[in-house]
Tab-separated table of C-alpha atoms in Angstrom:
chain	number	residue	atom	x	y	z
A	332	MET	CA	-0.185	0.149	-0.076
A	333	LYS	CA	1.972	3.298	-1.015
A	334	MET	CA	0.583	6.642	-0.362
A	335	ASN	CA	0.401	8.916	-3.824
A	336	GLU	CA	4.033	10.579	-4.240
A	337	GLY	CA	1.625	13.699	-4.509
A	338	VAL	CA	1.163	14.194	-0.706
A	339	GLU	CA	4.976	14.230	-0.622
A	340	TRP	CA	4.952	16.596	-3.392
A	341	ALA	CA	2.082	19.072	-2.036
A	342	LEU	CA	3.424	18.876	1.447
A	343	HIS	CA	6.833	20.710	-0.246
A	344	SER	CA	4.085	22.991	-2.467
A	345	CYS	CA	2.449	23.734	0.619
A	346	LEU	CA	5.782	24.907	2.561
A	347	ASN	CA	7.234	26.527	-0.116
A	348	LEU	CA	4.466	28.223	-0.816
A	349	ALA	CA	4.368	29.790	2.865
A	350	TRP	CA	8.477	30.715	2.117
A	351	ILE	CA	7.247	32.583	-0.048
A	352	GLY	CA	4.859	34.627	1.566
A	353	ALA	CA	1.245	34.835	-0.045
A	354	ASP	CA	1.956	38.461	-1.589
A	355	ARG	CA	2.772	36.798	-4.541
A	356	ALA	CA	0.922	34.354	-6.919
A	357	VAL	CA	3.724	30.870	-8.429
A	358	THR	CA	2.595	29.308	-10.938
A	359	ALA	CA	2.645	25.317	-11.094
A	360	ALA	CA	5.709	25.950	-13.488
A	361	ARG	CA	7.978	27.194	-11.360
A	362	LEU	CA	7.029	25.423	-8.071
A	363	ALA	CA	7.678	21.878	-10.101
A	364	ALA	CA	10.454	23.204	-11.438
A	365	TYR	CA	11.755	24.468	-8.137
A	366	HIS	CA	11.664	20.915	-7.054
A	367	ALA	CA	12.807	18.883	-10.726
A	368	LEU	CA	9.165	17.788	-11.013
A	369	PRO	CA	6.698	17.263	-13.533
A	370	THR	CA	4.630	20.484	-14.062
A	371	ALA	CA	0.966	18.499	-15.607
A	372	TYR	CA	1.822	16.490	-12.550
A	373	LEU	CA	2.407	18.864	-9.577
A	374	ASN	CA	-0.522	21.015	-10.878
A	375	LYS	CA	-3.048	17.939	-10.684
A	376	GLN	CA	-1.847	17.835	-6.707
A	377	LEU	CA	-2.417	21.809	-6.756
A	378	GLN	CA	-5.601	21.820	-8.351
A	379	ALA	CA	-6.737	19.055	-5.887
A	380	LEU	CA	-5.266	21.410	-3.305
A	381	ALA	CA	-7.169	24.954	-4.288
A	382	ARG	CA	-10.664	22.399	-4.219
A	383	ALA	CA	-10.553	21.528	-0.869
A	384	GLY	CA	-9.775	24.933	0.584
A	385	LEU	CA	-6.194	24.998	1.013
A	386	VAL	CA	-4.275	26.965	-1.699
A	387	THR	CA	-6.237	29.017	-4.031
A	388	SER	CA	-5.851	30.220	-7.874
A	389	THR	CA	-5.551	32.708	-9.642
A	390	PRO	CA	-5.411	33.195	-13.412
A	391	GLY	CA	-3.917	35.801	-16.121
A	392	PRO	CA	-0.455	36.293	-16.202
A	393	LYS	CA	-0.296	36.958	-13.137
A	394	GLY	CA	-2.299	34.743	-12.113
A	395	GLY	CA	-0.905	30.982	-9.770
A	396	PHE	CA	-1.253	29.307	-6.605
A	397	ARG	CA	-1.133	30.739	-3.008
A	398	LEU	CA	-1.876	29.771	0.204
A	399	ALA	CA	-5.732	30.379	1.101
A	400	LYS	CA	-4.672	30.090	4.971
A	401	PRO	CA	-2.001	30.315	7.511
A	402	LEU	CA	-0.150	26.617	7.886
A	403	GLU	CA	-0.710	26.705	11.573
A	404	ARG	CA	-4.549	25.631	10.177
A	405	ILE	CA	-3.750	23.930	7.629
A	406	THR	CA	-3.168	19.804	9.226
A	407	LEU	CA	-1.449	17.001	7.009
A	408	MET	CA	-4.677	15.509	7.323
A	409	ASP	CA	-6.191	18.440	5.367
A	410	VAL	CA	-3.743	17.833	2.603
A	411	VAL	CA	-3.693	13.518	2.398
A	412	THR	CA	-7.459	13.565	2.608
A	413	ALA	CA	-6.697	16.382	-1.097
A	414	ILE	CA	-4.236	14.074	-2.897
A	415	GLU	CA	-5.766	10.444	-1.584
A	416	GLY	CA	-9.271	11.041	-1.433
A	417	PRO	CA	-10.848	10.673	2.645
A	418	ASP	CA	-11.385	7.104	1.906
A	419	GLU	CA	-10.003	4.597	5.112
A	420	ALA	CA	-7.079	2.366	3.818
A	421	PHE	CA	-8.751	-0.535	4.771
A	422	ARG	CA	-12.507	-0.801	3.253
A	423	CYS	CA	-14.700	-3.855	4.476
A	424	ALA	CA	-16.225	-5.805	1.942
A	425	GLU	CA	-18.957	-7.351	4.182
A	426	ILE	CA	-17.565	-10.928	3.086
A	427	ARG	CA	-19.147	-12.790	6.211
A	428	LYS	CA	-21.923	-11.428	4.608
A	429	GLN	CA	-20.730	-14.332	1.221
A	430	GLY	CA	-20.929	-17.874	0.732
A	431	PRO	CA	-22.961	-20.429	2.985
A	432	GLY	CA	-22.025	-19.235	6.209
A	433	ALA	CA	-24.511	-16.059	5.644
A	434	GLN	CA	-27.674	-14.785	7.692
A	435	PRO	CA	-30.734	-12.960	6.894
A	436	GLU	CA	-29.373	-9.369	6.784
A	437	ALA	CA	-30.226	-8.598	10.938
A	438	ALA	CA	-27.658	-10.970	11.886
A	439	TYR	CA	-24.710	-8.000	10.645
A	440	ARG	CA	-26.652	-4.724	12.627
A	441	LEU	CA	-23.259	-5.410	14.228
A	442	PRO	CA	-20.024	-4.018	12.424
A	443	CYS	CA	-17.627	-6.550	11.460
A	444	ALA	CA	-14.821	-7.428	14.608
A	445	ILE	CA	-12.133	-7.577	11.892
A	446	ALA	CA	-13.416	-4.490	10.091
A	447	GLU	CA	-13.590	-2.099	13.411
A	448	SER	CA	-10.316	-3.022	15.056
A	449	MET	CA	-8.838	-2.444	11.587
A	450	ALA	CA	-10.476	0.818	12.033
A	451	ALA	CA	-9.772	1.719	14.944
A	452	ALA	CA	-6.725	1.024	14.112
A	453	GLU	CA	-6.892	3.859	11.653
A	454	LEU	CA	-8.412	5.897	13.325
A	455	ALA	CA	-5.103	6.428	15.620
A	456	TRP	CA	-3.034	7.440	11.995
A	457	ARG	CA	-5.964	9.820	11.357
A	458	LYS	CA	-6.254	11.591	15.354
A	459	GLU	CA	-1.921	12.255	14.606
A	460	LEU	CA	-2.212	13.715	11.104
A	461	ALA	CA	-5.066	15.456	12.235
A	462	GLY	CA	-3.509	16.534	15.283
A	463	THR	CA	-0.349	17.916	13.416
A	464	THR	CA	-0.155	21.186	11.690
A	465	LEU	CA	2.470	22.448	8.871
A	466	ALA	CA	3.103	25.038	11.035
A	467	GLN	CA	4.733	22.447	13.094
A	468	VAL	CA	6.601	20.633	9.651
A	469	ARG	CA	7.775	24.360	9.177
A	470	GLU	CA	8.664	24.332	12.623
A	471	ARG	CA	10.725	21.584	12.345
A	472	ALA	CA	12.163	22.307	8.710
A	473	GLU	CA	13.707	25.657	10.646
A	474	ARG	CA	15.011	24.058	13.016
A	475	ARG	CA	17.413	22.019	10.806
A	476	ALA	CA	18.298	24.256	7.601
A	477	PRO	CA	18.150	27.732	8.775
A	478	ASN	CA	18.498	29.388	5.625
A	479	ALA	CA	16.359	27.230	3.460
A	480	PRO	CA	13.592	29.823	3.900
A	481	GLY	CA	15.484	32.397	3.209
A	482	ALA	CA	16.906	30.688	0.327
A	483	ILE	CA	14.236	29.551	-1.674
A	484	ARG	CA	11.902	33.603	-1.105
A	485	ARG	CA	14.744	34.372	-3.116
A	486	TRP	CA	14.517	32.161	-5.927
A	487	PHE	CA	11.507	32.396	-6.765
A	488	GLU	CA	11.821	36.044	-6.204
A	489	ASN	CA	15.029	36.268	-8.891
A	490	SER	CA	13.693	33.073	-11.230
B	258	MET	CA	-4.747	5.107	-0.905
B	259	LYS	CA	-6.617	1.234	-0.291
B	260	MET	CA	-4.696	-1.269	1.575
B	261	ASN	CA	-5.526	-4.893	-0.724
B	262	GLU	CA	-8.692	-7.011	-0.241
B	263	GLY	CA	-6.559	-9.718	0.617
B	264	VAL	CA	-5.459	-8.587	4.427
B	265	GLU	CA	-9.859	-8.887	4.880
B	266	TRP	CA	-9.486	-11.929	3.572
B	267	ALA	CA	-6.524	-12.671	4.962
B	268	LEU	CA	-7.925	-12.020	8.431
B	269	HIS	CA	-10.780	-14.197	8.625
B	270	SER	CA	-9.112	-16.477	6.954
B	271	CYS	CA	-7.375	-17.075	10.883
B	272	LEU	CA	-10.161	-16.786	12.673
B	273	ASN	CA	-11.964	-18.984	10.555
B	274	LEU	CA	-8.791	-21.660	10.629
B	275	ALA	CA	-9.042	-20.683	14.429
B	276	TRP	CA	-12.409	-21.655	14.634
B	277	ILE	CA	-12.187	-24.908	13.177
B	278	GLY	CA	-8.978	-25.640	15.348
B	279	ALA	CA	-6.064	-26.876	14.442
B	280	ASP	CA	-6.835	-30.885	14.675
B	281	ARG	CA	-7.782	-30.446	10.918
B	282	ALA	CA	-5.506	-28.669	7.981
B	283	VAL	CA	-8.107	-26.778	5.660
B	284	THR	CA	-7.467	-26.025	1.771
B	285	ALA	CA	-7.594	-22.860	0.421
B	286	ALA	CA	-10.539	-23.820	-2.198
B	287	ARG	CA	-12.912	-24.740	1.444
B	288	LEU	CA	-11.535	-21.641	2.719
B	289	ALA	CA	-12.629	-19.533	-0.076
B	290	ALA	CA	-15.640	-21.142	-0.605
B	291	TYR	CA	-17.077	-19.778	3.021
B	292	HIS	CA	-16.549	-17.148	1.827
B	293	ALA	CA	-17.652	-17.068	-2.127
B	294	LEU	CA	-13.579	-15.653	-3.019
B	295	PRO	CA	-11.175	-16.797	-6.010
B	296	THR	CA	-10.021	-19.617	-5.178
B	297	ALA	CA	-6.573	-18.632	-6.375
B	298	TYR	CA	-6.640	-15.218	-5.305
B	299	LEU	CA	-7.272	-15.915	-1.541
B	300	ASN	CA	-4.216	-18.981	-1.782
B	301	LYS	CA	-2.061	-15.866	-2.695
B	302	GLN	CA	-2.319	-14.726	0.551
B	303	LEU	CA	-2.361	-17.955	2.316
B	304	GLN	CA	0.825	-18.242	0.575
B	305	ALA	CA	1.582	-15.542	2.281
B	306	LEU	CA	0.810	-15.858	5.561
B	307	ALA	CA	2.408	-19.344	5.244
B	308	ARG	CA	5.991	-17.360	3.864
B	309	ALA	CA	5.597	-14.982	7.344
B	310	GLY	CA	5.415	-18.212	9.678
B	311	LEU	CA	1.637	-17.484	10.581
B	312	VAL	CA	0.088	-20.500	9.116
B	313	THR	CA	1.563	-23.159	8.114
B	314	SER	CA	1.027	-24.753	4.425
B	315	THR	CA	1.301	-29.322	4.461
B	316	PRO	CA	0.933	-30.689	0.755
B	317	GLY	CA	-0.942	-34.427	0.231
B	318	PRO	CA	-4.546	-35.172	-0.020
B	319	LYS	CA	-5.341	-34.994	3.461
B	320	GLY	CA	-2.993	-31.146	3.182
B	321	GLY	CA	-4.680	-27.847	3.386
B	322	PHE	CA	-4.300	-24.700	5.923
B	323	ARG	CA	-3.377	-24.601	10.176
B	324	LEU	CA	-2.572	-21.943	11.553
B	325	ALA	CA	1.620	-21.986	12.490
B	326	LYS	CA	0.065	-20.212	16.227
B	327	PRO	CA	-2.163	-18.997	18.691
B	328	LEU	CA	-4.376	-15.887	17.651
B	329	GLU	CA	-2.939	-14.507	20.546
B	330	ARG	CA	0.396	-14.267	19.073
B	331	ILE	CA	-0.957	-12.780	16.045
B	332	THR	CA	-1.422	-9.439	15.562
B	333	LEU	CA	-2.787	-7.027	13.192
B	334	MET	CA	0.577	-5.737	11.933
B	335	ASP	CA	1.815	-9.436	11.705
B	336	VAL	CA	-1.244	-10.248	8.935
B	337	VAL	CA	-0.847	-6.884	7.038
B	338	THR	CA	2.934	-6.583	6.907
B	339	ALA	CA	2.660	-9.925	5.544
B	340	ILE	CA	0.119	-9.593	2.535
B	341	GLU	CA	1.137	-5.607	2.181
B	342	GLY	CA	4.929	-5.959	3.082
B	343	PRO	CA	6.392	-3.437	5.128
B	344	ASP	CA	7.159	-0.324	3.749
B	345	GLU	CA	5.832	2.307	4.573
B	346	ALA	CA	2.420	4.007	2.461
B	347	PHE	CA	4.297	7.355	3.045
B	348	ARG	CA	8.155	7.131	1.192
B	349	CYS	CA	9.868	10.243	1.218
B	350	ALA	CA	11.437	10.406	-2.360
B	351	GLU	CA	13.684	13.444	-1.023
B	352	ILE	CA	12.672	15.897	-3.852
B	353	ARG	CA	14.124	18.374	-1.174
B	354	LYS	CA	17.425	16.986	-3.433
B	355	GLN	CA	16.307	17.739	-6.913
B	356	GLY	CA	16.370	21.179	-8.727
B	357	PRO	CA	18.053	24.153	-7.900
B	358	GLY	CA	17.899	24.473	-4.752
B	359	ALA	CA	19.312	21.263	-4.141
B	360	GLN	CA	22.034	21.869	-1.791
B	361	PRO	CA	25.610	19.442	-0.762
B	362	GLU	CA	24.636	15.989	0.946
B	363	ALA	CA	26.342	17.391	4.335
B	364	ALA	CA	23.137	19.621	4.394
B	365	TYR	CA	20.887	16.549	4.389
B	366	ARG	CA	22.317	14.846	7.317
B	367	LEU	CA	19.676	15.151	9.236
B	368	PRO	CA	16.278	13.120	8.399
B	369	CYS	CA	13.290	15.492	5.546
B	370	ALA	CA	10.851	17.535	8.470
B	371	ILE	CA	7.801	15.984	6.546
B	372	ALA	CA	9.377	12.458	6.243
B	373	GLU	CA	9.806	12.683	9.928
B	374	SER	CA	6.504	13.852	10.672
B	375	MET	CA	4.196	12.393	8.481
B	376	ALA	CA	6.468	8.474	9.578
B	377	ALA	CA	5.636	9.110	13.694
B	378	ALA	CA	1.307	9.636	12.409
B	379	GLU	CA	1.972	6.923	10.704
B	380	LEU	CA	3.302	5.439	13.532
B	381	ALA	CA	0.548	5.612	15.692
B	382	TRP	CA	-0.720	3.717	13.046
B	383	ARG	CA	1.279	0.733	13.748
B	384	LYS	CA	1.439	1.034	17.018
B	385	GLU	CA	-2.250	0.462	17.285
B	386	LEU	CA	-2.367	-2.905	14.821
B	387	ALA	CA	0.771	-4.136	16.936
B	388	GLY	CA	-0.757	-3.881	20.143
B	389	THR	CA	-4.232	-5.819	18.954
B	390	THR	CA	-4.162	-9.348	18.949
B	391	LEU	CA	-6.030	-11.722	16.432
B	392	ALA	CA	-7.674	-12.906	20.223
B	393	GLN	CA	-8.918	-9.889	20.610
B	394	VAL	CA	-11.155	-9.556	17.332
B	395	ARG	CA	-12.111	-12.958	17.449
B	396	GLU	CA	-13.477	-11.935	20.945
B	397	ARG	CA	-15.679	-9.205	19.787
B	398	ALA	CA	-16.423	-11.239	17.135
B	399	GLU	CA	-17.531	-13.942	19.606
B	400	ARG	CA	-19.452	-11.271	21.353
B	401	ARG	CA	-21.318	-10.035	18.177
B	402	ALA	CA	-22.342	-13.562	16.975
B	403	PRO	CA	-22.081	-15.805	19.700
B	404	ASN	CA	-23.213	-18.824	17.461
B	405	ALA	CA	-20.861	-18.052	14.287
B	406	PRO	CA	-17.961	-19.647	15.842
B	407	GLY	CA	-20.487	-23.670	15.756
B	408	ALA	CA	-21.773	-22.820	12.876
B	409	ILE	CA	-17.860	-22.578	10.661
B	410	ARG	CA	-17.245	-26.030	12.705
B	411	ARG	CA	-19.553	-26.923	11.558
B	412	TRP	CA	-19.603	-26.472	7.358
B	413	PHE	CA	-16.421	-27.256	7.829
B	414	GLU	CA	-16.382	-30.823	9.591
B	415	ASN	CA	-19.116	-31.425	6.855
B	416	SER	CA	-18.680	-30.616	4.201
Protein backbone atom coordinates (compact mmCIF):
# COMPACT_ATOMS: atom_id res chain seq x y z
CA MET A 1 0.00 0.00 0.00
CA LYS A 2 1.62 3.18 -1.15
CA MET A 3 0.46 6.71 -0.65
CA ASN A 4 0.35 8.83 -3.80
CA GLU A 5 3.70 10.57 -4.28
CA GLY A 6 1.63 13.71 -4.81
CA VAL A 7 1.24 13.94 -1.03
CA GLU A 8 4.98 14.63 -0.67
CA TRP A 9 4.87 17.10 -3.54
CA ALA A 10 1.86 18.90 -2.11
CA LEU A 11 3.38 19.15 1.37
CA HIS A 12 6.63 20.60 0.02
CA SER A 13 4.68 23.00 -2.20
CA CYS A 14 2.60 24.24 0.74
CA LEU A 15 5.77 24.94 2.74
CA ASN A 16 7.37 26.64 -0.26
CA LEU A 17 4.27 28.81 -0.73
CA ALA A 18 4.46 29.79 2.94
CA TRP A 19 8.13 30.77 2.62
CA ILE A 20 7.49 32.69 -0.61
CA GLY A 21 4.72 34.63 1.15
CA ALA A 22 1.10 35.34 0.33
CA ASP A 23 1.94 38.57 -1.52
CA ARG A 24 2.85 36.72 -4.69
CA ALA A 25 1.12 33.97 -6.65
CA VAL A 26 3.34 31.21 -8.03
CA THR A 27 2.63 29.09 -11.08
CA ALA A 28 2.64 25.30 -11.03
CA ALA A 29 5.55 25.44 -13.48
CA ARG A 30 7.70 27.43 -11.04
CA LEU A 31 6.78 25.26 -8.06
CA ALA A 32 7.54 22.16 -10.14
CA ALA A 33 10.85 23.54 -11.40
CA TYR A 34 12.09 24.13 -7.88
CA HIS A 35 12.01 20.40 -7.13
CA ALA A 36 12.48 19.18 -10.74
CA LEU A 37 8.96 17.68 -10.79
CA PRO A 38 6.69 17.20 -13.83
CA THR A 39 4.58 20.36 -14.07
CA ALA A 40 1.37 18.75 -15.33
CA TYR A 41 1.28 16.23 -12.55
CA LEU A 42 2.13 18.75 -9.84
CA ASN A 43 -0.55 21.01 -11.27
CA LYS A 44 -3.05 18.19 -10.76
CA GLN A 45 -2.08 18.01 -7.08
CA LEU A 46 -2.28 21.78 -6.69
CA GLN A 47 -5.76 21.77 -8.22
CA ALA A 48 -6.74 19.14 -5.65
CA LEU A 49 -5.42 21.41 -2.88
CA ALA A 50 -7.47 24.26 -4.36
CA ARG A 51 -10.64 22.15 -4.39
CA ALA A 52 -9.99 21.35 -0.72
CA GLY A 53 -9.68 25.06 0.07
CA LEU A 54 -6.01 24.88 1.08
CA VAL A 55 -4.67 27.06 -1.75
CA THR A 56 -6.26 29.57 -4.08
CA SER A 57 -5.67 29.65 -7.77
CA THR A 58 -5.83 32.87 -9.77
CA PRO A 59 -5.77 32.90 -13.57
CA GLY A 60 -3.91 35.31 -15.86
CA PRO A 61 -0.28 36.30 -16.53
CA LYS A 62 0.32 37.32 -12.89
CA GLY A 63 -1.74 34.39 -11.67
CA GLY A 64 -0.82 31.23 -9.85
CA PHE A 65 -1.20 29.60 -6.48
CA ARG A 66 -1.23 31.07 -3.00
CA LEU A 67 -1.94 29.52 0.37
CA ALA A 68 -5.60 30.03 1.23
CA LYS A 69 -4.89 30.14 4.96
CA PRO A 70 -1.95 30.17 7.35
CA LEU A 71 -0.02 26.92 7.93
CA GLU A 72 -1.31 26.94 11.51
CA ARG A 73 -4.71 26.04 10.07
CA ILE A 74 -3.59 23.32 7.64
CA THR A 75 -2.93 19.84 9.01
CA LEU A 76 -1.18 16.85 7.48
CA MET A 77 -4.62 15.21 7.39
CA ASP A 78 -6.00 18.09 5.26
CA VAL A 79 -3.30 17.55 2.64
CA VAL A 80 -3.53 13.74 2.67
CA THR A 81 -7.31 13.92 2.30
CA ALA A 82 -7.06 16.50 -0.50
CA ILE A 83 -4.73 14.26 -2.51
CA GLU A 84 -5.83 10.75 -1.51
CA GLY A 85 -9.52 11.33 -0.89
CA PRO A 86 -11.41 10.70 2.34
CA ASP A 87 -11.70 6.89 2.15
CA GLU A 88 -10.06 4.70 4.75
CA ALA A 89 -7.19 2.50 3.62
CA PHE A 90 -8.88 -0.65 4.94
CA ARG A 91 -12.25 -0.98 3.21
CA CYS A 92 -14.43 -3.75 4.53
CA ALA A 93 -16.14 -5.59 1.68
CA GLU A 94 -18.35 -7.46 4.18
CA ILE A 95 -17.20 -10.88 3.00
CA ARG A 96 -18.76 -12.27 6.20
CA LYS A 97 -22.09 -11.87 4.40
CA GLN A 98 -20.96 -13.97 1.43
CA GLY A 99 -21.09 -17.72 0.96
CA PRO A 100 -22.76 -20.65 2.70
CA GLY A 101 -22.45 -19.14 6.18
CA ALA A 102 -24.42 -16.04 5.23
CA GLN A 103 -27.18 -15.08 7.69
CA PRO A 104 -30.30 -12.96 7.32
CA GLU A 105 -29.38 -9.25 7.22
CA ALA A 106 -30.58 -8.74 10.82
CA ALA A 107 -27.61 -10.78 12.03
CA TYR A 108 -25.26 -8.05 10.77
CA ARG A 109 -26.65 -5.18 12.77
CA LEU A 110 -23.30 -4.76 14.53
CA PRO A 111 -20.21 -4.00 12.46
CA CYS A 112 -17.73 -6.78 11.69
CA ALA A 113 -15.20 -7.14 14.50
CA ILE A 114 -12.38 -7.27 11.96
CA ALA A 115 -13.46 -4.06 10.21
CA GLU A 116 -13.93 -2.34 13.54
CA SER A 117 -10.47 -3.33 14.80
CA MET A 118 -8.82 -2.17 11.58
CA ALA A 119 -10.76 1.11 11.70
CA ALA A 120 -9.71 1.74 15.30
CA ALA A 121 -6.05 1.40 14.33
CA GLU A 122 -6.47 3.65 11.32
CA LEU A 123 -8.15 6.25 13.51
CA ALA A 124 -4.96 6.49 15.58
CA TRP A 125 -3.10 7.39 12.39
CA ARG A 126 -5.68 9.94 11.32
CA LYS A 127 -5.67 11.55 14.76
CA GLU A 128 -1.92 12.07 14.49
CA LEU A 129 -2.23 13.47 10.98
CA ALA A 130 -5.04 15.78 12.09
CA GLY A 131 -3.09 16.82 15.19
CA THR A 132 -0.03 17.97 13.25
CA THR A 133 -0.18 21.35 11.53
CA LEU A 134 2.06 22.39 8.66
CA ALA A 135 3.22 25.23 10.93
CA GLN A 136 4.74 22.60 13.21
CA VAL A 137 6.36 20.91 10.24
CA ARG A 138 7.72 24.24 8.99
CA GLU A 139 9.16 25.01 12.42
CA ARG A 140 10.89 21.63 12.47
CA ALA A 141 12.22 22.20 8.94
CA GLU A 142 13.54 25.67 9.82
CA ARG A 143 15.37 24.36 12.86
CA ARG A 144 17.15 21.86 10.61
CA ALA A 145 17.84 24.08 7.66
CA PRO A 146 17.80 27.69 8.91
CA ASN A 147 18.96 29.05 5.57
CA ALA A 148 16.45 27.22 3.42
CA PRO A 149 13.51 29.66 3.74
CA GLY A 150 15.58 32.65 2.63
CA ALA A 151 17.16 30.71 -0.22
CA ILE A 152 13.76 29.50 -1.41
CA ARG A 153 12.26 32.97 -1.25
CA ARG A 154 15.15 34.45 -3.21
CA TRP A 155 14.98 31.78 -5.91
CA PHE A 156 11.29 32.39 -6.49
CA GLU A 157 11.78 36.18 -6.46
CA ASN A 158 14.67 36.17 -8.89
CA SER A 159 13.70 33.56 -11.42
CA MET B 1 -4.79 4.78 -1.00
CA LYS B 2 -6.41 1.42 -0.60
CA MET B 3 -5.19 -1.56 1.32
CA ASN B 4 -5.19 -4.84 -0.60
CA GLU B 5 -8.54 -6.61 -0.14
CA GLY B 6 -6.46 -9.67 0.63
CA VAL B 7 -5.94 -8.24 4.12
CA GLU B 8 -9.66 -8.67 4.89
CA TRP B 9 -9.62 -12.15 3.35
CA ALA B 10 -6.55 -13.18 5.32
CA LEU B 11 -7.96 -11.89 8.61
CA HIS B 12 -11.25 -13.76 8.14
CA SER B 13 -9.35 -16.90 7.11
CA CYS B 14 -7.17 -16.77 10.24
CA LEU B 15 -10.25 -16.51 12.44
CA ASN B 16 -11.94 -19.32 10.52
CA LEU B 17 -8.84 -21.51 10.95
CA ALA B 18 -8.89 -20.81 14.69
CA TRP B 19 -12.58 -21.80 14.93
CA ILE B 20 -12.02 -24.93 12.85
CA GLY B 21 -9.19 -25.95 15.18
CA ALA B 22 -5.59 -26.99 14.61
CA ASP B 23 -6.47 -30.71 14.37
CA ARG B 24 -7.49 -30.41 10.75
CA ALA B 25 -5.86 -28.76 7.73
CA VAL B 26 -8.15 -26.83 5.38
CA THR B 27 -7.56 -26.25 1.68
CA ALA B 28 -7.59 -22.81 0.09
CA ALA B 29 -10.58 -23.98 -1.97
CA ARG B 30 -12.65 -24.70 1.18
CA LEU B 31 -11.62 -21.46 2.88
CA ALA B 32 -12.48 -19.56 -0.31
CA ALA B 33 -15.82 -21.31 -0.74
CA TYR B 34 -16.94 -20.33 2.75
CA HIS B 35 -16.85 -16.63 1.80
CA ALA B 36 -17.45 -17.11 -1.94
CA LEU B 37 -13.95 -15.80 -2.77
CA PRO B 38 -11.79 -16.69 -5.80
CA THR B 39 -9.67 -19.67 -4.71
CA ALA B 40 -6.52 -18.81 -6.65
CA TYR B 41 -6.35 -15.31 -5.25
CA LEU B 42 -7.10 -16.39 -1.68
CA ASN B 43 -4.43 -19.07 -2.07
CA LYS B 44 -1.96 -16.34 -2.93
CA GLN B 45 -2.80 -14.57 0.34
CA LEU B 46 -2.55 -17.81 2.32
CA GLN B 47 0.88 -18.47 0.81
CA ALA B 48 1.91 -15.00 1.96
CA LEU B 49 0.71 -15.84 5.48
CA ALA B 50 2.74 -19.06 5.31
CA ARG B 51 5.89 -17.19 4.25
CA ALA B 52 5.35 -14.88 7.22
CA GLY B 53 5.10 -17.88 9.56
CA LEU B 54 1.46 -17.26 10.51
CA VAL B 55 0.04 -20.43 8.96
CA THR B 56 1.58 -23.74 7.89
CA SER B 57 0.84 -25.39 4.60
CA THR B 58 0.98 -29.18 4.21
CA PRO B 59 0.77 -30.86 0.80
CA GLY B 60 -1.14 -34.00 -0.13
CA PRO B 61 -4.77 -35.17 -0.19
CA LYS B 62 -5.29 -34.47 3.52
CA GLY B 63 -3.18 -31.34 3.31
CA GLY B 64 -4.07 -27.70 3.58
CA PHE B 65 -3.58 -24.74 5.91
CA ARG B 66 -3.43 -24.58 9.69
CA LEU B 67 -2.60 -21.72 12.03
CA ALA B 68 1.10 -21.83 12.89
CA LYS B 69 0.51 -20.30 16.31
CA PRO B 70 -2.34 -19.27 18.59
CA LEU B 71 -4.26 -16.08 17.77
CA GLU B 72 -2.85 -14.55 20.96
CA ARG B 73 0.48 -14.38 19.14
CA ILE B 74 -0.75 -12.99 15.82
CA THR B 75 -1.37 -9.25 15.56
CA LEU B 76 -3.20 -7.18 12.97
CA MET B 77 0.23 -5.79 12.04
CA ASP B 78 1.55 -9.31 11.34
CA VAL B 79 -1.25 -9.93 8.84
CA VAL B 80 -1.05 -6.49 7.22
CA THR B 81 2.72 -6.84 6.82
CA ALA B 82 2.40 -10.38 5.44
CA ILE B 83 -0.03 -9.21 2.75
CA GLU B 84 1.08 -5.64 2.10
CA GLY B 85 4.79 -5.92 2.77
CA PRO B 86 6.78 -3.95 5.33
CA ASP B 87 7.04 -0.62 3.52
CA GLU B 88 5.49 2.49 4.96
CA ALA B 89 2.56 4.03 3.11
CA PHE B 90 4.28 7.40 2.86
CA ARG B 91 7.59 6.95 1.06
CA CYS B 92 9.77 9.99 0.97
CA ALA B 93 11.37 10.42 -2.45
CA GLU B 94 13.66 13.17 -1.08
CA ILE B 95 12.44 15.74 -3.56
CA ARG B 96 14.08 18.35 -1.31
CA LYS B 97 17.37 17.21 -2.90
CA GLN B 98 16.12 17.82 -6.44
CA GLY B 99 16.20 21.00 -8.49
CA PRO B 100 17.92 24.37 -8.25
CA GLY B 101 17.71 24.52 -4.44
CA ALA B 102 19.70 21.30 -4.01
CA GLN B 103 22.56 21.47 -1.51
CA PRO B 104 25.70 19.37 -1.02
CA GLU B 105 24.80 16.00 0.51
CA ALA B 106 26.11 17.08 3.95
CA ALA B 107 23.16 19.47 4.25
CA TYR B 108 20.78 16.50 4.39
CA ARG B 109 22.27 14.76 7.38
CA LEU B 110 18.98 15.16 9.26
CA PRO B 111 15.81 13.61 7.82
CA CYS B 112 13.31 15.80 6.01
CA ALA B 113 10.86 17.36 8.48
CA ILE B 114 7.96 16.40 6.23
CA ALA B 115 9.00 12.75 5.99
CA GLU B 116 9.60 12.62 9.72
CA SER B 117 6.17 14.08 10.55
CA MET B 118 4.42 11.67 8.20
CA ALA B 119 6.39 8.75 9.66
CA ALA B 120 5.48 9.73 13.21
CA ALA B 121 1.77 9.65 12.33
CA GLU B 122 2.11 6.33 10.57
CA LEU B 123 3.90 4.91 13.59
CA ALA B 124 0.78 5.61 15.68
CA TRP B 125 -1.18 3.43 13.26
CA ARG B 126 1.37 0.63 13.30
CA LYS B 127 1.49 0.69 17.09
CA GLU B 128 -2.26 0.13 17.21
CA LEU B 129 -2.06 -2.66 14.63
CA ALA B 130 0.80 -4.28 16.53
CA GLY B 131 -1.04 -3.86 19.83
CA THR B 132 -4.15 -5.71 18.68
CA THR B 133 -4.02 -9.51 18.60
CA LEU B 134 -6.36 -11.65 16.54
CA ALA B 135 -7.41 -13.23 19.87
CA GLN B 136 -8.87 -9.86 20.82
CA VAL B 137 -10.62 -9.61 17.47
CA ARG B 138 -11.98 -13.15 17.82
CA GLU B 139 -13.29 -12.33 21.30
CA ARG B 140 -15.05 -9.27 19.94
CA ALA B 141 -16.49 -11.29 17.05
CA GLU B 142 -17.76 -14.01 19.38
CA ARG B 143 -19.49 -11.50 21.64
CA ARG B 144 -21.36 -10.22 18.58
CA ALA B 145 -22.15 -13.52 16.90
CA PRO B 146 -22.03 -16.22 19.60
CA ASN B 147 -23.33 -18.88 17.22
CA ALA B 148 -20.90 -18.17 14.41
CA PRO B 149 -17.93 -20.27 15.65
CA GLY B 150 -20.03 -23.42 16.02
CA ALA B 151 -21.70 -22.90 12.68
CA ILE B 152 -18.36 -22.34 10.94
CA ARG B 153 -16.81 -25.43 12.55
CA ARG B 154 -19.78 -27.58 11.51
CA TRP B 155 -19.70 -26.33 7.93
CA PHE B 156 -16.03 -27.17 7.54
CA GLU B 157 -16.50 -30.58 9.22
CA ASN B 158 -19.49 -31.59 7.14
CA SER B 159 -18.65 -30.35 3.70
